Short mmCIF file of C-alpha atoms in Angstrom, two decimals:
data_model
loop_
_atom_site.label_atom_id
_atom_site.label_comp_id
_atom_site.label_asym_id
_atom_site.label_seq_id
_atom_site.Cartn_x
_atom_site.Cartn_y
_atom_site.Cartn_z
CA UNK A 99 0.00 0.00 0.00
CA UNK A 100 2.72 2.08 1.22
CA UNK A 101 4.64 1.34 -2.41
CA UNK A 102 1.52 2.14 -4.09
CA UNK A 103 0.89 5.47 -2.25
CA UNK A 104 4.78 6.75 -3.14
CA UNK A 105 4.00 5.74 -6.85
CA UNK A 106 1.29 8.08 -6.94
CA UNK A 107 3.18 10.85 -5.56
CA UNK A 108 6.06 10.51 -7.29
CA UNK A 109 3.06 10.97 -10.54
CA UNK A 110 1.60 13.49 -9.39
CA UNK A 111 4.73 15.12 -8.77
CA UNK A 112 5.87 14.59 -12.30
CA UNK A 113 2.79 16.09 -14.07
CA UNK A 114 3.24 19.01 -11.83
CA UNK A 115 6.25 19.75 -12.60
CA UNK A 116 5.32 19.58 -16.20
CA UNK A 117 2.66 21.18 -15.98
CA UNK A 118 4.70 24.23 -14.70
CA UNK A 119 6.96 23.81 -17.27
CA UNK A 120 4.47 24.10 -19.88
CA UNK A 121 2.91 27.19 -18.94
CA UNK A 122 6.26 28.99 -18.54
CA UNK A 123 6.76 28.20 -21.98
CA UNK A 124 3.61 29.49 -22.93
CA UNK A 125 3.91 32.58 -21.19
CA UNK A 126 7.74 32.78 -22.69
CA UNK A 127 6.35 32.24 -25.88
CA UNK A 128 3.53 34.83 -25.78
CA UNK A 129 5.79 37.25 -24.40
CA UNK A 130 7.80 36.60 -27.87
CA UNK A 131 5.16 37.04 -30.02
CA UNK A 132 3.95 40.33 -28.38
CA UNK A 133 7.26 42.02 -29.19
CA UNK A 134 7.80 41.04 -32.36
CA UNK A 135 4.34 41.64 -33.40
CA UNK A 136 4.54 45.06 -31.15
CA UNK A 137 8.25 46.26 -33.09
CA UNK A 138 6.90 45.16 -36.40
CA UNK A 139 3.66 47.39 -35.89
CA UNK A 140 5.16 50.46 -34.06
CA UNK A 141 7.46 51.11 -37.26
CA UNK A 142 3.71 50.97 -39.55
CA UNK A 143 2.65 53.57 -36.48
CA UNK A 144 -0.34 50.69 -35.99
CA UNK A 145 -2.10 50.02 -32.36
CA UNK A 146 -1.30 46.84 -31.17
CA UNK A 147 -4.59 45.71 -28.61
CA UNK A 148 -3.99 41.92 -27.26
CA UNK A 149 -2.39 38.71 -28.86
CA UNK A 150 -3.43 35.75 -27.61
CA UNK A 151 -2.94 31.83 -27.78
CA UNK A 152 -5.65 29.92 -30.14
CA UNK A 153 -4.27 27.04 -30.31
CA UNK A 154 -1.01 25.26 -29.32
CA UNK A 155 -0.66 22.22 -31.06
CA UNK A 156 1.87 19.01 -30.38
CA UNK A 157 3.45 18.22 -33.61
CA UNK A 158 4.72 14.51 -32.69
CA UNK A 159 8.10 15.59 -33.56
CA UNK A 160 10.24 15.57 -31.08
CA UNK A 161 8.99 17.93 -28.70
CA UNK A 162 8.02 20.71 -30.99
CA UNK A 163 4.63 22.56 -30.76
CA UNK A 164 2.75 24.73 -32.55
CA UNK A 165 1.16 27.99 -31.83
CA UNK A 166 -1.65 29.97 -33.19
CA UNK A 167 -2.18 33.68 -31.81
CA UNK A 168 -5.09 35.74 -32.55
CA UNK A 169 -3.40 39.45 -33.03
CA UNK A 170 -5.50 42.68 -32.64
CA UNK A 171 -4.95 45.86 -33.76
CA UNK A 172 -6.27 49.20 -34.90
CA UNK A 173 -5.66 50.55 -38.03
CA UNK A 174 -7.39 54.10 -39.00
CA UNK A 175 -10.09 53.65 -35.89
CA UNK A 176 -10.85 50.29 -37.33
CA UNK A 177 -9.77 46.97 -35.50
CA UNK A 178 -8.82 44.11 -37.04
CA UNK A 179 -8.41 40.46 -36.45
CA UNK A 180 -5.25 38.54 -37.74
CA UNK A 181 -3.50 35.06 -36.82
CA UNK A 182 -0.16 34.08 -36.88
CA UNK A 183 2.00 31.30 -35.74
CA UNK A 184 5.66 29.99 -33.93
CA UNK A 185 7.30 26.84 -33.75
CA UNK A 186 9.19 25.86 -30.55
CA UNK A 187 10.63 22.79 -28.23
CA UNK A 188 11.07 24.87 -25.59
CA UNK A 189 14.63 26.21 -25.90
CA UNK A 190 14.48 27.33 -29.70
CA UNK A 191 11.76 29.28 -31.49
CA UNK A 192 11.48 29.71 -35.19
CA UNK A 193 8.76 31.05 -37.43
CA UNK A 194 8.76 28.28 -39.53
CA UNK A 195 8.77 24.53 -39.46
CA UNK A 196 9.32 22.07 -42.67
CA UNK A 197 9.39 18.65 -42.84
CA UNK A 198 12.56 17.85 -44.31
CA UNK A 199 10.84 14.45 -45.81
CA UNK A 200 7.36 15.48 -47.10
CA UNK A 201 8.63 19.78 -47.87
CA UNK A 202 5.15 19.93 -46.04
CA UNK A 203 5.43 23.04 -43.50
CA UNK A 204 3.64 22.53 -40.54
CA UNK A 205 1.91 25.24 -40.90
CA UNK A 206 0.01 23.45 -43.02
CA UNK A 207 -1.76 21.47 -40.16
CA UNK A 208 -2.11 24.06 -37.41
CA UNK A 209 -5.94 23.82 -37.08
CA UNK A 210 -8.14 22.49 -34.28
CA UNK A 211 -8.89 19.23 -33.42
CA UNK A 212 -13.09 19.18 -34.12
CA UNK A 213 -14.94 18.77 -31.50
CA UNK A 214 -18.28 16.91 -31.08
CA UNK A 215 -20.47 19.93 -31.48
CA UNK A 216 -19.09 20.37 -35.37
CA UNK A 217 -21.02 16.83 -35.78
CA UNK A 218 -24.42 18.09 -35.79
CA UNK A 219 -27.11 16.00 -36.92
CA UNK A 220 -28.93 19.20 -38.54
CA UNK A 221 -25.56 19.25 -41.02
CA UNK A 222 -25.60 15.69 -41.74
CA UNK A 223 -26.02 15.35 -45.50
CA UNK A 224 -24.58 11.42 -46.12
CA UNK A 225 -23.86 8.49 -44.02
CA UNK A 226 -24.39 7.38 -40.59
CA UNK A 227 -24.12 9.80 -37.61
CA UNK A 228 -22.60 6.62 -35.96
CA UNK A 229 -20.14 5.48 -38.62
CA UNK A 230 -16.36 5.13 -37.47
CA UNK A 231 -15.22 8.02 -39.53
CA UNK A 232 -16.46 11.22 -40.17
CA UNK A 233 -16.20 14.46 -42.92
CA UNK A 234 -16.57 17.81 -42.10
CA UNK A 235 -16.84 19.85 -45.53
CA UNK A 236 -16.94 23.53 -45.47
CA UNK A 237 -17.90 25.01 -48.73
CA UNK A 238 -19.35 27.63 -51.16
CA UNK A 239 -21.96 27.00 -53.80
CA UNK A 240 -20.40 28.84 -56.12
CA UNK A 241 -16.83 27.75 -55.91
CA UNK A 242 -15.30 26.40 -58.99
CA UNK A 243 -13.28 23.77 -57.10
CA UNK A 244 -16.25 22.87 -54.79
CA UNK A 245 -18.59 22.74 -57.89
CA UNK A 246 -15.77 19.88 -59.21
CA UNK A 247 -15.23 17.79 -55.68
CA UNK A 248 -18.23 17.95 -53.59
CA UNK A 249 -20.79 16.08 -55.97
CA UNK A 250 -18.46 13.07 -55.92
CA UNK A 251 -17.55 13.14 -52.59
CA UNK A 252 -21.67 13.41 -51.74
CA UNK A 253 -22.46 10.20 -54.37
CA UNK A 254 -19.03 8.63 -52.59
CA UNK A 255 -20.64 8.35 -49.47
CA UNK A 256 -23.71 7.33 -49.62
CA UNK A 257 -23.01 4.27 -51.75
CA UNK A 258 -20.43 3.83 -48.22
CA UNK A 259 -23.00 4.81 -45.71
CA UNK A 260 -21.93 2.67 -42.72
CA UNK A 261 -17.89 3.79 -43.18
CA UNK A 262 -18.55 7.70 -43.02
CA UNK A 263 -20.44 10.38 -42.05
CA UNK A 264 -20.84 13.49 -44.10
CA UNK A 265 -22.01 17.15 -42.27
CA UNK A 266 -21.73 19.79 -44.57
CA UNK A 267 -21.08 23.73 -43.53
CA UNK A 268 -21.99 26.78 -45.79
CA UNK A 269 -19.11 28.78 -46.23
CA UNK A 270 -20.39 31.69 -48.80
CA UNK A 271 -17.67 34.07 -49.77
CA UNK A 272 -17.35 37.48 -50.23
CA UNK A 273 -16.22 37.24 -53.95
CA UNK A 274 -19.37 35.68 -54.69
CA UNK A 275 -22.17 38.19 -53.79
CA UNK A 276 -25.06 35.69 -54.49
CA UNK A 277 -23.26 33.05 -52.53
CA UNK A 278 -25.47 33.62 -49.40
CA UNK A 279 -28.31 33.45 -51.00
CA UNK A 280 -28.00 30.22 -52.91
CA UNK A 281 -27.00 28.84 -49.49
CA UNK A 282 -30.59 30.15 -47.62
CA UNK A 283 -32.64 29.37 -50.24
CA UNK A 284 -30.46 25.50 -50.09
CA UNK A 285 -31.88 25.66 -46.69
CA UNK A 286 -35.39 27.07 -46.83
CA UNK A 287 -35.99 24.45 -49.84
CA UNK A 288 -34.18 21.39 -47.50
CA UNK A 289 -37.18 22.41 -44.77
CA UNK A 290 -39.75 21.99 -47.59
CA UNK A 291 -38.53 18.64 -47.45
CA UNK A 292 -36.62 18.46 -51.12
CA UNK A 293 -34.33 15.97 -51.11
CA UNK A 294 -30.52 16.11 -52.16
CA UNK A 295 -29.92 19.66 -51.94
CA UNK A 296 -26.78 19.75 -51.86
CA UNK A 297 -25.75 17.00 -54.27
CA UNK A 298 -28.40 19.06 -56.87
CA UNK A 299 -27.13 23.04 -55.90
CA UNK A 300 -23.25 22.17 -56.58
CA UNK A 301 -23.92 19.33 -59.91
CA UNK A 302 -25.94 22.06 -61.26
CA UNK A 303 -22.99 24.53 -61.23
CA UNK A 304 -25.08 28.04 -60.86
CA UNK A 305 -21.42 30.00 -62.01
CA UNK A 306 -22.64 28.83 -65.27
CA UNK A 307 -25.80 29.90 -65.21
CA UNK A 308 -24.79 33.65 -64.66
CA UNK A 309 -21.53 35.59 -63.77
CA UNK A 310 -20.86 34.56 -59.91
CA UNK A 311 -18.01 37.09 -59.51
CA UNK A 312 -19.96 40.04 -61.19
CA UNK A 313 -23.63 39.61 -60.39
CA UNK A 314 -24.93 40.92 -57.24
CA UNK A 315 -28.64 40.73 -57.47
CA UNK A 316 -30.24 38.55 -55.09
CA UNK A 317 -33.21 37.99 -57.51
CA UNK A 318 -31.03 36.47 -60.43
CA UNK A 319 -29.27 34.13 -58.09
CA UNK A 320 -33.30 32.73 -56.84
CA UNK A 321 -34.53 33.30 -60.19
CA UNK A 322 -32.14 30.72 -61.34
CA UNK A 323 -32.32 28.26 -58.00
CA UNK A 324 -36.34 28.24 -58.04
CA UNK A 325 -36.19 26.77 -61.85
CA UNK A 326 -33.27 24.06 -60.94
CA UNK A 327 -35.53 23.18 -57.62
CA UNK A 328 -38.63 23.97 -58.72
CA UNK A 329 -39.73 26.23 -56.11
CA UNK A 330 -41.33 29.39 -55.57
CA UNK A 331 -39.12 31.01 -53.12
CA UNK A 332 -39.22 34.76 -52.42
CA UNK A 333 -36.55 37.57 -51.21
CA UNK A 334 -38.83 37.82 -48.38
CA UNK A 335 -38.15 34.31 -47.35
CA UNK A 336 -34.42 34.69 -47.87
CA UNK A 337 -34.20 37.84 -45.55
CA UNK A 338 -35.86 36.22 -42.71
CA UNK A 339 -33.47 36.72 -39.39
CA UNK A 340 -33.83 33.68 -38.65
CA UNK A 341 -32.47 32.64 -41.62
CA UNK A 342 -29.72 34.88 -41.62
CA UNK A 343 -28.77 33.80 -37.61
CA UNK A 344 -28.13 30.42 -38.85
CA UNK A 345 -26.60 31.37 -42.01
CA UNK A 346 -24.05 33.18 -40.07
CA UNK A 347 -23.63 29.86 -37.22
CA UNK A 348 -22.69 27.89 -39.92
CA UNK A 349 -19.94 30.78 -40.96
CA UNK A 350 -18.69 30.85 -37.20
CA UNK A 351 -18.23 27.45 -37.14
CA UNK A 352 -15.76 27.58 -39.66
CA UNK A 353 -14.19 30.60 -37.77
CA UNK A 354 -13.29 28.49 -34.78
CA UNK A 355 -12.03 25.66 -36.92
CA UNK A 356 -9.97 28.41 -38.46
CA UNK A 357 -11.36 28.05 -42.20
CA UNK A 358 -10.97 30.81 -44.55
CA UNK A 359 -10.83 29.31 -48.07
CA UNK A 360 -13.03 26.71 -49.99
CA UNK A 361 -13.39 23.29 -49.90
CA UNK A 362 -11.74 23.06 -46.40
CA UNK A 363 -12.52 19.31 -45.22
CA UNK A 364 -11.40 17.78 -41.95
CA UNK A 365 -11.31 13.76 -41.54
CA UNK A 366 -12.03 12.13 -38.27
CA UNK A 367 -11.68 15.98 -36.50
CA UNK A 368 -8.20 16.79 -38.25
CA UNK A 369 -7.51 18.94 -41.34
CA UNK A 370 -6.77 16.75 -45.09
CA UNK A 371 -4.84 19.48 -46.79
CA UNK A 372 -5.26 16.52 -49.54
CA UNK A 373 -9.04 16.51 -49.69
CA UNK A 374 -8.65 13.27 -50.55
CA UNK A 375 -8.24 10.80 -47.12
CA UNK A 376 -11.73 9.41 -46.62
CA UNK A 377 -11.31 7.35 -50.00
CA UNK A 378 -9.22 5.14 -47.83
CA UNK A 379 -12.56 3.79 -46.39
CA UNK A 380 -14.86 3.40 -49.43
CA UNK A 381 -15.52 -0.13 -50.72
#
């Protein structure tokens, strides 16, 4: 008992003492980042407000982690928002890390593990909400690449849909000023209880029904989705707060998981830079 009892301590006095040593690399860290970041601004005579951790990241590689800091300043009475990142093991820090095997930089990876409120049964659009694996796809309708990958990866799994499940996120962006509203009216006609949606909005490709990067009318963009779905949806409907607090969920989500760019998929919770690892699983 006595053995047992000294064990313990001698555990708990381990993970104390790493503990301790972990957070005084943190704050060593931080403390890096708010100088450079602080010198670097002060010559563009720019406000620096806070930087913060986001996400510290072990890389499996030999003690080196990965940092993501969430940097804000003011510029002209405006604030902004920017990330940026460090590589350390705790007695060097660089700005960059490369695997000297793959030439992938680790940079490359630095995004958050998803957690289980990213597998929402209200985004599930393919498979089983209790298969093994699972996709997260963040996307815009009007995205040539999406147009080209998500339709497969849709019709991919559902012929697998015990292996994986699918939850897709609408990730409308700016360049494409319809965007939003192809994604509200994908949602208003899903609650009307038309099937395959999504599969239908991107194998239709809509940037080839009118100019996505030059057309900003709303009632082109619906003019063009009620024909394809066969609905009578109105502006009216697509302005609906409601409609626009969930809209804008959906883009938070891919905030936290630090998307800015489309496709963005994560397998099993993690990032695939390759868009491409869930084919492992298909039969």
């Amino acid at each position: 008992m006595k053995l047992l009892m000294l064990k313990l301590l001698m555990i708990i006095t381990l993970l104390s003492t790493n503990l301790f040593a972990d957070k005084k690399i943190d704050d060593d860290i931080l403390q890096y980042e708010k100088k450079k970041i602080a010198s670097i601004l002060k010559r563009q005579n720019i406000e620096l407000n806070n930087v913060s951790i986001v996400l510290k990241k072990d890389l499996q590689q030999n003690g080196w982690y990965g940092y993501v800091f969430n940097l804000t300043f003011t510029v002209n009475g405006k604030q902004l928002n920017q990330k940026d990142t460090l590589f350390t093991n705790g007695k060097l820090i660089s700005p960059e890390l490369i695997n000297i095997k793959t030439k992938q930089s680790f940079k490359d990876i630095l995004y958050p593990t998803l957690t289980k409120k990213f597998f929402n049964k209200e985004n599930l659009i393919a498979g089983n909400p209790n298969a093994k694996h699972s996709l997260v796809v963040f996307s815009d309708p009007l995205c040539p690449i999406c147009v080209d990958e998500i339709p497969t990866i849709i019709k991919n799994i559902r012929n697998n849909p015990n292996n994986i499940a699918l939850y897709y996120y609408s990730l409308p962006l700016q360049m494409h000023p319809t965007a939003q509203t192809l994604a509200k009216a994908s949602m208003i006609a899903k609650n009307m209880g038309i099937k395959n949606v999504e599969y239908t909005l991107y194998n239709t490709n809509f940037g080839t029904l009118y100019d996505a990067y030059k057309v900003k009318d709303d009632q082109v963009a619906l003019d063009h989705f009620n024909k394809v779905f066969k609905t009578n949806i109105t502006t009216d409907q697509i302005n609906d707060n409601k409609l626009d607090e969930r809209l804008q969920k959906e883009i938070k989500f891919s905030e936290e998981a630090f998307v800015n760019g489309t496709p963005t998929l994560f397998f099993d919770g993690e990032i695939d830079r390759t868009r491409s690892k869930y084919e492992k699983y298909l039969k």
